[in-house]
Short mmCIF file of C-alpha atoms in Angstrom, two decimals:
data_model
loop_
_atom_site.label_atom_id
_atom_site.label_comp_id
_atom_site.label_asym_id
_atom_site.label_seq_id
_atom_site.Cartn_x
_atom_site.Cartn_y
_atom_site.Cartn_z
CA UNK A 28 10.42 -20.63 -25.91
CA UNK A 29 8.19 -21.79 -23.08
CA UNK A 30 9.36 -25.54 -21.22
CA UNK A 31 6.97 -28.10 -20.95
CA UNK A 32 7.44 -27.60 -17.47
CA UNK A 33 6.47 -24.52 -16.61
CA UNK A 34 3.06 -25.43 -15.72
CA UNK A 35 4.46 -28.48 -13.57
CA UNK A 36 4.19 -28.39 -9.80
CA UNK A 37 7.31 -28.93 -7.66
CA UNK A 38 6.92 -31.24 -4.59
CA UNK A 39 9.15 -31.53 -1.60
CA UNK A 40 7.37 -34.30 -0.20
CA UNK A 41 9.04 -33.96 3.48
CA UNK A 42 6.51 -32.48 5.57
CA UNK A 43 7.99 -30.08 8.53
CA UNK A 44 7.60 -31.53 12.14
CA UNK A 45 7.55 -29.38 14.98
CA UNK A 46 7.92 -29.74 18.69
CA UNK A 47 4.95 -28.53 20.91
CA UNK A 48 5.82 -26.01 23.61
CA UNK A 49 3.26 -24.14 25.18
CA UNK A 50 -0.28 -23.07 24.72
CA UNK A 51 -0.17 -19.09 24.53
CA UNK A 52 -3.77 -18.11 24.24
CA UNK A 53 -7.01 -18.31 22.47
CA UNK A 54 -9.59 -15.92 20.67
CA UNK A 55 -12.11 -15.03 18.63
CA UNK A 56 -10.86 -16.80 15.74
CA UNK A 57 -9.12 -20.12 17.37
CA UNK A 58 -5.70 -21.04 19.24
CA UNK A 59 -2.11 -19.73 19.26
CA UNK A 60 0.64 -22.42 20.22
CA UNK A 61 4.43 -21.80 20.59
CA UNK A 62 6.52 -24.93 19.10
CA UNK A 63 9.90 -25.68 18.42
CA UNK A 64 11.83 -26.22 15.02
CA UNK A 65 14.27 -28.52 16.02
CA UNK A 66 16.38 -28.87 12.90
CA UNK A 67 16.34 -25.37 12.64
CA UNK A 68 17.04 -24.33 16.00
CA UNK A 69 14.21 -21.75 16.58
CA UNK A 70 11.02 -21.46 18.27
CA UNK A 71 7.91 -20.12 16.14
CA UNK A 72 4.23 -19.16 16.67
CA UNK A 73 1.22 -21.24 15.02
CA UNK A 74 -1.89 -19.68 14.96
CA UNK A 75 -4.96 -22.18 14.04
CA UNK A 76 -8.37 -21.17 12.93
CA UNK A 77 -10.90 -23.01 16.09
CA UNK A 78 -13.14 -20.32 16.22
CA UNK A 79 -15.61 -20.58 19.29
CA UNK A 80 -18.70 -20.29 17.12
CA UNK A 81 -20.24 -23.77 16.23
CA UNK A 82 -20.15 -23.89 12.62
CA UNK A 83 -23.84 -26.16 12.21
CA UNK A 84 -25.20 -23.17 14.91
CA UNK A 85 -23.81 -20.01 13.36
CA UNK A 86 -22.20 -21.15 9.71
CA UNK A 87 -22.45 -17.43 8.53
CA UNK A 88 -20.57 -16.20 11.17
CA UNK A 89 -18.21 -18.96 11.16
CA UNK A 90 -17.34 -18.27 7.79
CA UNK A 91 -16.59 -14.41 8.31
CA UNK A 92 -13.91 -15.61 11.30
CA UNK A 93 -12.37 -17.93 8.97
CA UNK A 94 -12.20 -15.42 5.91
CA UNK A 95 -10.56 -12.59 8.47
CA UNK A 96 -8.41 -15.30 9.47
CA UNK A 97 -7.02 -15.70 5.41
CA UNK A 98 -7.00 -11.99 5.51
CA UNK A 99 -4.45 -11.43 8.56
CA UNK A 100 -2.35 -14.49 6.45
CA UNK A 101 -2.90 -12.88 2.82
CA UNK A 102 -2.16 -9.25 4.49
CA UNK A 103 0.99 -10.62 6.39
CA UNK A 104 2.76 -12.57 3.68
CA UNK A 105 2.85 -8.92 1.92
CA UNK A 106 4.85 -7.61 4.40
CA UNK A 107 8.79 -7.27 5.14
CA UNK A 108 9.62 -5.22 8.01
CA UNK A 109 11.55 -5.06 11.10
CA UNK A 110 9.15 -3.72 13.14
CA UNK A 111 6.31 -6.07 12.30
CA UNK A 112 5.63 -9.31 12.51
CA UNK A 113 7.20 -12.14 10.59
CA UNK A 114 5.02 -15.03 8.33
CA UNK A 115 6.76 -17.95 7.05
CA UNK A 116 3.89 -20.18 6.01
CA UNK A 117 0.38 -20.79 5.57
CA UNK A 118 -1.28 -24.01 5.33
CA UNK A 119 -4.99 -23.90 4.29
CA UNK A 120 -7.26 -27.17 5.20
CA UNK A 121 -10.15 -26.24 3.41
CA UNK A 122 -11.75 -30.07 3.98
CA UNK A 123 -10.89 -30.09 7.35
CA UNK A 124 -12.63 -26.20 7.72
CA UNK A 125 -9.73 -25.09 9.44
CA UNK A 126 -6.66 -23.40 8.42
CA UNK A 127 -2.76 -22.21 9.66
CA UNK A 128 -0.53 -19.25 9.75
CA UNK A 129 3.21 -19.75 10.93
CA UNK A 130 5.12 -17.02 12.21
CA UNK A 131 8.14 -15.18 13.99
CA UNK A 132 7.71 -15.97 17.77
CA UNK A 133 7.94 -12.60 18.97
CA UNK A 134 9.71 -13.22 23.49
CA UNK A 135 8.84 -9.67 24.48
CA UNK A 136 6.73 -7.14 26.57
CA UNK A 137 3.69 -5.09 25.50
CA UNK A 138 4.43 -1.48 24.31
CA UNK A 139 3.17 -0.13 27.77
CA UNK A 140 4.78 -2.24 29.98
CA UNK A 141 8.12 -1.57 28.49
CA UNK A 142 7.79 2.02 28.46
CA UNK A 143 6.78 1.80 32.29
CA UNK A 144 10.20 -0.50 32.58
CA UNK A 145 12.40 2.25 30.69
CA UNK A 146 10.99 5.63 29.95
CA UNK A 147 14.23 6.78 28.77
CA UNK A 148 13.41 4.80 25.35
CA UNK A 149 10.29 6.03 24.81
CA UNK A 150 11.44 8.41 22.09
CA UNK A 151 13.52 5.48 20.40
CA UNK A 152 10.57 3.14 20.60
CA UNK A 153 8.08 5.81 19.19
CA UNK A 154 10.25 6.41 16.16
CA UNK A 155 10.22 2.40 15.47
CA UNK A 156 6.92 2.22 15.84
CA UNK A 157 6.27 4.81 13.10
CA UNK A 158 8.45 3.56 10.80
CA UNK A 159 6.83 0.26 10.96
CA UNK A 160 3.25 1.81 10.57
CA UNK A 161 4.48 4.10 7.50
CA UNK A 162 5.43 0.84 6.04
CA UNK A 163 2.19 -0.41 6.71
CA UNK A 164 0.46 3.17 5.32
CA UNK A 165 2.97 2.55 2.00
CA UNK A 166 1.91 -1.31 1.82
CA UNK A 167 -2.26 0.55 1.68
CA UNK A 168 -2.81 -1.56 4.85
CA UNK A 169 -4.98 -0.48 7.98
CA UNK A 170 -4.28 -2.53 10.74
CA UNK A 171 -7.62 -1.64 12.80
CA UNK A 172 -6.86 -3.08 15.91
CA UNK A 173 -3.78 -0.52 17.24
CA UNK A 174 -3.82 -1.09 21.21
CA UNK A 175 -0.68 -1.70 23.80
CA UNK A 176 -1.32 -5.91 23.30
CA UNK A 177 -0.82 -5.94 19.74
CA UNK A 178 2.53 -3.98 19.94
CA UNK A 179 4.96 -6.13 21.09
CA UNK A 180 8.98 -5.34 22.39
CA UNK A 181 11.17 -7.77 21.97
CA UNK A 182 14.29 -8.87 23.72
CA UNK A 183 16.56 -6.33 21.41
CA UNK A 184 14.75 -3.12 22.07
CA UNK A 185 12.40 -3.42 18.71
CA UNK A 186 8.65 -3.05 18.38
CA UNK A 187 6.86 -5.58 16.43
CA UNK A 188 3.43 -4.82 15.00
CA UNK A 189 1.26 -7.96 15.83
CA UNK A 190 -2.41 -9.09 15.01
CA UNK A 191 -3.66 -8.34 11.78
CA UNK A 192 -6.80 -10.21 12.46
CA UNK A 193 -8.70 -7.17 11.68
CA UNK A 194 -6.30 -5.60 9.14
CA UNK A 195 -7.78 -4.82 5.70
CA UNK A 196 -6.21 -4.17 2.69
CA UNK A 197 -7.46 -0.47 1.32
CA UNK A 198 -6.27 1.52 -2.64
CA UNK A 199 -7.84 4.65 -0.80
CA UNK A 200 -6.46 3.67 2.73
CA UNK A 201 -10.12 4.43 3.78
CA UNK A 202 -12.42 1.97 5.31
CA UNK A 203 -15.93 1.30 7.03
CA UNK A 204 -16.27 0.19 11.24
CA UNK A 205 -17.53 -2.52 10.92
CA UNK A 206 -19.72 -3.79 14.47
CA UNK A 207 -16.62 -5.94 15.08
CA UNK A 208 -14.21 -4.10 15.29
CA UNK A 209 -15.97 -1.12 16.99
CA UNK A 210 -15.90 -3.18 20.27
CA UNK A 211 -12.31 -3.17 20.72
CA UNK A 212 -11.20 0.50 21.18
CA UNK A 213 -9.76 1.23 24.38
CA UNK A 214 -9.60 4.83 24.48
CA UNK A 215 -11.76 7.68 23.06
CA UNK A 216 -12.86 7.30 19.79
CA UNK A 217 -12.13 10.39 17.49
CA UNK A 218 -14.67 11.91 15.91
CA UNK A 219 -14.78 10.48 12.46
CA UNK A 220 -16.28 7.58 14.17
CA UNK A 221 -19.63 9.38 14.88
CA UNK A 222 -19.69 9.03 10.50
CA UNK A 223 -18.62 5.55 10.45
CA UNK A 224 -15.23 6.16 9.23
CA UNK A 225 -11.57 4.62 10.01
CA UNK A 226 -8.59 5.86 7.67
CA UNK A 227 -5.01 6.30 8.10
CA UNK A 228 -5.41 8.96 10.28
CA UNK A 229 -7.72 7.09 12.64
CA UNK A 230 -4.61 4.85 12.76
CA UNK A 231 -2.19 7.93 13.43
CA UNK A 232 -4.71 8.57 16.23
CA UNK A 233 -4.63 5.42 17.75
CA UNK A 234 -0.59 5.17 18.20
CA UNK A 235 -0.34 8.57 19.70
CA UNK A 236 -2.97 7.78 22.11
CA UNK A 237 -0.72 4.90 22.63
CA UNK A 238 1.78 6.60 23.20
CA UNK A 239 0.34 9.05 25.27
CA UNK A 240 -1.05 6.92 28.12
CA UNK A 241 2.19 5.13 28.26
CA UNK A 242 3.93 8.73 28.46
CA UNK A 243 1.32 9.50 31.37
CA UNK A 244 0.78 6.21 33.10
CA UNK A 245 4.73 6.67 33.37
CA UNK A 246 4.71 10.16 34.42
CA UNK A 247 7.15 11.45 31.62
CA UNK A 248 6.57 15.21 30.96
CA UNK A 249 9.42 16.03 28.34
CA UNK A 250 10.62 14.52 25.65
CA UNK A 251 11.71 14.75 22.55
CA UNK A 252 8.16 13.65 20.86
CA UNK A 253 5.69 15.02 22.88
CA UNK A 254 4.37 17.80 20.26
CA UNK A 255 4.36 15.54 17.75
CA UNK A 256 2.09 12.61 19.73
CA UNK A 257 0.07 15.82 21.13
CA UNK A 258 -0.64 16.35 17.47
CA UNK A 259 -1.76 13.25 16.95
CA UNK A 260 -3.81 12.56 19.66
CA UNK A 261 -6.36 15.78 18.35
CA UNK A 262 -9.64 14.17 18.19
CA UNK A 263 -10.28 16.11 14.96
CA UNK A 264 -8.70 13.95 11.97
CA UNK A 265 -8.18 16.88 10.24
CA UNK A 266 -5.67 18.91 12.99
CA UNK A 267 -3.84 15.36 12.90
CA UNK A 268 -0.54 14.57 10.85
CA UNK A 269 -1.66 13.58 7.32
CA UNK A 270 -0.01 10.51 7.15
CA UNK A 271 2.71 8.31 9.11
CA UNK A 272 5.32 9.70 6.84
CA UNK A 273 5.03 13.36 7.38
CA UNK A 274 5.29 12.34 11.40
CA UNK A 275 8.85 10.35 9.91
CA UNK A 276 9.18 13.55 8.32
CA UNK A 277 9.03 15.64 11.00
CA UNK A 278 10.69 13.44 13.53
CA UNK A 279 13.63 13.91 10.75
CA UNK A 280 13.80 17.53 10.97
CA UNK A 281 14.07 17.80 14.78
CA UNK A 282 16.61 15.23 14.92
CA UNK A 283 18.75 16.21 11.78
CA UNK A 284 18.08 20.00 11.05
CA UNK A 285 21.83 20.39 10.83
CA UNK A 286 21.45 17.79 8.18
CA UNK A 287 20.32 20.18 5.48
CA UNK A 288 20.26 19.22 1.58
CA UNK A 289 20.32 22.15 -0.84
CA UNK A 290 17.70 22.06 -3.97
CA UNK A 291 20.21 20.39 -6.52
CA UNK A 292 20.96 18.05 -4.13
CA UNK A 293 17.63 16.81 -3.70
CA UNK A 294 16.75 16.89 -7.56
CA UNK A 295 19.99 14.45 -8.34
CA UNK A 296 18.61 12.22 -5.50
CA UNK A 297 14.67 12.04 -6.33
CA UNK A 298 16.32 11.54 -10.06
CA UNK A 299 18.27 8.64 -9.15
CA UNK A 300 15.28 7.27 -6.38
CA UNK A 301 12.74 7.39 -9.53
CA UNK A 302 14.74 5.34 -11.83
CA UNK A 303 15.64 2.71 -9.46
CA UNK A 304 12.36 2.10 -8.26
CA UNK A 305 11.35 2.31 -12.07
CA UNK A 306 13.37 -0.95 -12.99
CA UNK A 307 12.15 -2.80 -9.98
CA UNK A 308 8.80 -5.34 -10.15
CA UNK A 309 9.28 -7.13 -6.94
CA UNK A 310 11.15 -7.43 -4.09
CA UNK A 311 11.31 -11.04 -2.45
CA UNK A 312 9.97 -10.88 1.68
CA UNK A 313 13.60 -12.79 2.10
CA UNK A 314 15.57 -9.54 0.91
CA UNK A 315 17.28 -6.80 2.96
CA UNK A 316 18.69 -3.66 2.50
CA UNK A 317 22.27 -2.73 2.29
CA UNK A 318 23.04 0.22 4.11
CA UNK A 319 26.44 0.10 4.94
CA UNK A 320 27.37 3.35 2.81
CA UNK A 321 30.83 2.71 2.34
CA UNK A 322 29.96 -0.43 0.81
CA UNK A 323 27.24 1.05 -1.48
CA UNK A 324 29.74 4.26 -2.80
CA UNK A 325 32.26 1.20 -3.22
CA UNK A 326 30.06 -1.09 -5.38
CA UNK A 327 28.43 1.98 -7.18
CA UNK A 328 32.14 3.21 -8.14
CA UNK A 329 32.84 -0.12 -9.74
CA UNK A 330 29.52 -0.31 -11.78
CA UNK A 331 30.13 3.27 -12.99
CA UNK A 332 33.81 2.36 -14.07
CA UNK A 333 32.41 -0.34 -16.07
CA UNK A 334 29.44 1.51 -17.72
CA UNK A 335 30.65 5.28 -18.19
CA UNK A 336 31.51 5.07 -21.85
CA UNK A 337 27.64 3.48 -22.12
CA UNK A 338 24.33 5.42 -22.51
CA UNK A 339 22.74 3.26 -20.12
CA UNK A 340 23.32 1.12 -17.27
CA UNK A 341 22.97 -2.54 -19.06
CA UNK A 342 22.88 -4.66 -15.96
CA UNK A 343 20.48 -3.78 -13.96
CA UNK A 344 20.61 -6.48 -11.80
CA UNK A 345 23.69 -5.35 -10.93
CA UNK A 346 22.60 -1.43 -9.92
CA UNK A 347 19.97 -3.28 -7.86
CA UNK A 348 22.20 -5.54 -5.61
CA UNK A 349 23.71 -2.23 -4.82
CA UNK A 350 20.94 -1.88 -2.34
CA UNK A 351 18.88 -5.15 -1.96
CA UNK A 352 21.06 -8.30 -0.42
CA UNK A 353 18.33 -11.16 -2.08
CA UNK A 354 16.04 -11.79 -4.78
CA UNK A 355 13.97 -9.38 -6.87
CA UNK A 356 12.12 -9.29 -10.53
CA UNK A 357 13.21 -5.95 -12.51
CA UNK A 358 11.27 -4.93 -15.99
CA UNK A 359 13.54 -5.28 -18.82
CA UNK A 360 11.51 -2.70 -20.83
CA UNK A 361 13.31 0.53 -18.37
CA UNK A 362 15.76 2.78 -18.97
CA UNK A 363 18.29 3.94 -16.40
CA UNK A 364 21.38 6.69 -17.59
CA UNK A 365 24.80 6.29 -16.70
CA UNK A 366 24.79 10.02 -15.71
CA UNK A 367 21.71 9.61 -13.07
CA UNK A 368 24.01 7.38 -11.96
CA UNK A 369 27.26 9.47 -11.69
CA UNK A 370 25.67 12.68 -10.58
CA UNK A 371 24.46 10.22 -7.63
CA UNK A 372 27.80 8.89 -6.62
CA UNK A 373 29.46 12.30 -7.04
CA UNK A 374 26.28 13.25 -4.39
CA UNK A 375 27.20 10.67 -2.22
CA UNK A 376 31.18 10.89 -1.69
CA UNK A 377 30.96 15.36 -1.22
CA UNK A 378 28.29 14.38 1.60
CA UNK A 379 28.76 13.81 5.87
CA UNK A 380 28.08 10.91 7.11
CA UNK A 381 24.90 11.26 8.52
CA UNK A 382 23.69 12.89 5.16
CA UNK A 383 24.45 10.29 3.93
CA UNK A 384 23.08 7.82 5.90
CA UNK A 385 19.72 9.72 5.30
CA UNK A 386 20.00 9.71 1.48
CA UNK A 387 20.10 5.36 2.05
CA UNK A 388 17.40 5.71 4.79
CA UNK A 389 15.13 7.78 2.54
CA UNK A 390 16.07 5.46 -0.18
CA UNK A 391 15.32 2.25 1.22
CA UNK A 392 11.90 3.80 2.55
CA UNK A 393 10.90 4.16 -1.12
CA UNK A 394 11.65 0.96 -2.06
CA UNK A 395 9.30 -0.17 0.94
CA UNK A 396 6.52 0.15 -1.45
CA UNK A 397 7.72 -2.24 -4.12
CA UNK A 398 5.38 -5.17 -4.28
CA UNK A 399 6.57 -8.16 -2.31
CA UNK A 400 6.65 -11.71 -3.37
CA UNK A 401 6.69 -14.95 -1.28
CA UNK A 402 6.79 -18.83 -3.05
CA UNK A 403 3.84 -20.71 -1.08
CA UNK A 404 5.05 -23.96 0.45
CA UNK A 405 2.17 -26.64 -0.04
CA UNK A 406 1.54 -28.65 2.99
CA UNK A 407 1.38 -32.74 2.39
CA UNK A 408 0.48 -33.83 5.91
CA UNK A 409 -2.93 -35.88 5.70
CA UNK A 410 -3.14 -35.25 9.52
CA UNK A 411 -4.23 -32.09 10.78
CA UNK A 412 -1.83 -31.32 14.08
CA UNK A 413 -2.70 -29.74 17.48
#
């Protein structure tokens, strides 16, 4: 039965106040300002749409600026990952023609510029970097605008994807260049520009050209990637890596070929992956992963124990805090045996360590593309700040 309150909005009437710190730049589509949370103890980034274009001169193009401007927020409150960028709010003064994104302040170096500063991480930063654009691939974003200023390293060693100002959302991960965005490459364009196209690979193009002007501005020869971003940087989309996660793929085999699965093993595993990320909906942008392994054979042993006389596993919520430390929505219409279940913990304890730390990682990369969902915060201020 339904509450008479389900429809009802909740209001926190306390409006956030936030300490101004610094002016740290303006564009195209208005100004970025670091501030202070002082009751939380952290700095953030505030991004506010002022475009430059005089909305009584040009009100068409005014009106683009602002709608790529609820794009970048719309595009970033999908996403959860480590290597990219962080939203925690959006505030939309539609009256006021102006609106706000909030965000992780990122205290860190362009890509480039780190490299240059240690080119002994280059291999470690590359493989980041992938991961968080394979997210991005799984997510069916493009973020269009890949150059060394919009990957950012901060003060722990980890890339952050930045600047989805010209990001798009894409089923087919296929898109038109539009006259915008074709002003902003900084390298040779590959050749499925001359037919107007940009695609996933275009993307895969533009980090290993990336990569390979930092790898050459820093006069590193060898290592462990180089084929791989050579691969990429082929000007031909077609003699390119398919997609971000055959390059995560690959970069796996070179680094753990002695980390071989036979074919049953990889049958109980995509049999187990498949019915977990059948029960799941939603995953909350607030969640993480648990990959401590001992903990997950621990907590899988004890939900076995208490379902192995049963057909099925009847708490799912339980099988799902297994591996996601947060909230999530499951369908209740599923299935999911006890004995996918058992084969998978039997899998688990007979493998090495780093097997199985890659049965988790492979894991927790498919449930990457589980939709994510955010509660918007309403904003109450009458004043419109900075």
């Amino acid at each position: 039965m339904n509450s008479s309150r389900d429809r009802e909005l909740i209001e926190f009437n306390r409006p956030q106040k936030y300490k101004f710190i610094k002016n740290l730049g303006n564009g195209a589509c208005g100004e970025t300002v670091l501030m202070r949370d002082e009751e939380m103890g952290m700095d953030l980034v505030a991004k506010k749409y002022k475009p430059i274009v005089d909305k009584n001169k040009n009100p068409e193009f005014f009106e683009e600026l602002l709608d790529r401007f609820r794009r970048e927020a719309k595009i970033l409150f999908q996403i959860n990952h480590q290597n990219i960028v962080r939203v925690y709010n959006y505030f939309d003064y539609r009256e006021k023609n102006t609106s706000y994104i909030t965000m992780e302040y990122i205290d860190g170096k362009n890509i480039t510029t780190y490299i240059k500063e240690n080119p002994t991480k280059i291999s470690n930063i590359f493989e980041k970097t992938i991961n968080g654009f394979a997210y991005l691939e799984q997510k069916n974003i493009l973020h269009r605008d890949i150059r060394p200023d919009n990957i950012l390293i901060d003060e722990n060693g980890e890339p952050k994807i930045i600047d989805f100002g010209f990001g798009k959302e894409s089923q087919s991960i296929e898109s038109k260049i539009d006259k915008s965005i074709s002003l902003n490459w900084w390298c040779e364009k590959p050749l499925e520009f001359e037919n107007g196209e940009y695609h996933v690979k275009t993307e895969i193009y533009f980090v290993g050209q990336l990569f390979s002007k930092a790898a050459k501005d820093t006069h590193i020869s060898d290592f462990s990637h180089a084929e791989i971003i050579k691969k990429m940087c082929n000007l031909n989309a077609n003699e390119r890596p398919q997609s971000f996660l055959d390059i995560k793929i690959e970069i796996a085999k070179n680094e753990y070929s002695y980390a071989e699965f036979t074919q049953e093993e990889i049958q109980i595993y995509r049999l187990f992956s498949d019915s977990l990320h059948e029960i799941i909906s939603e995953i909350d942008t607030a969640s993480k992963y648990v990959t401590d392994t001992s903990e997950i054979i621990e907590n899988l042993e004890d939900l076995y124990k208490k379902n192995m006389l049963e057909e099925y596993i009847h708490s799912y919520e339980r099988i799902i805090r297994v591996f996601i430390q947060g909230g999530f929505k499951f369908w209740k219409n599923q299935s999911f045996y006890t004995d996918n279940l058992k084969v998978f913990l039997e899998l688990l304890r007979n493998l090495s360590v780093d097997q199985q730390w890659l049965v988790i990682a492979n894991l927790t990369s498919r449930l990457d593309s589980i939709k994510r969902y955010q509660e918007k915060i309403p904003s109450w201020d009458d004043e419109i700040p900075f």
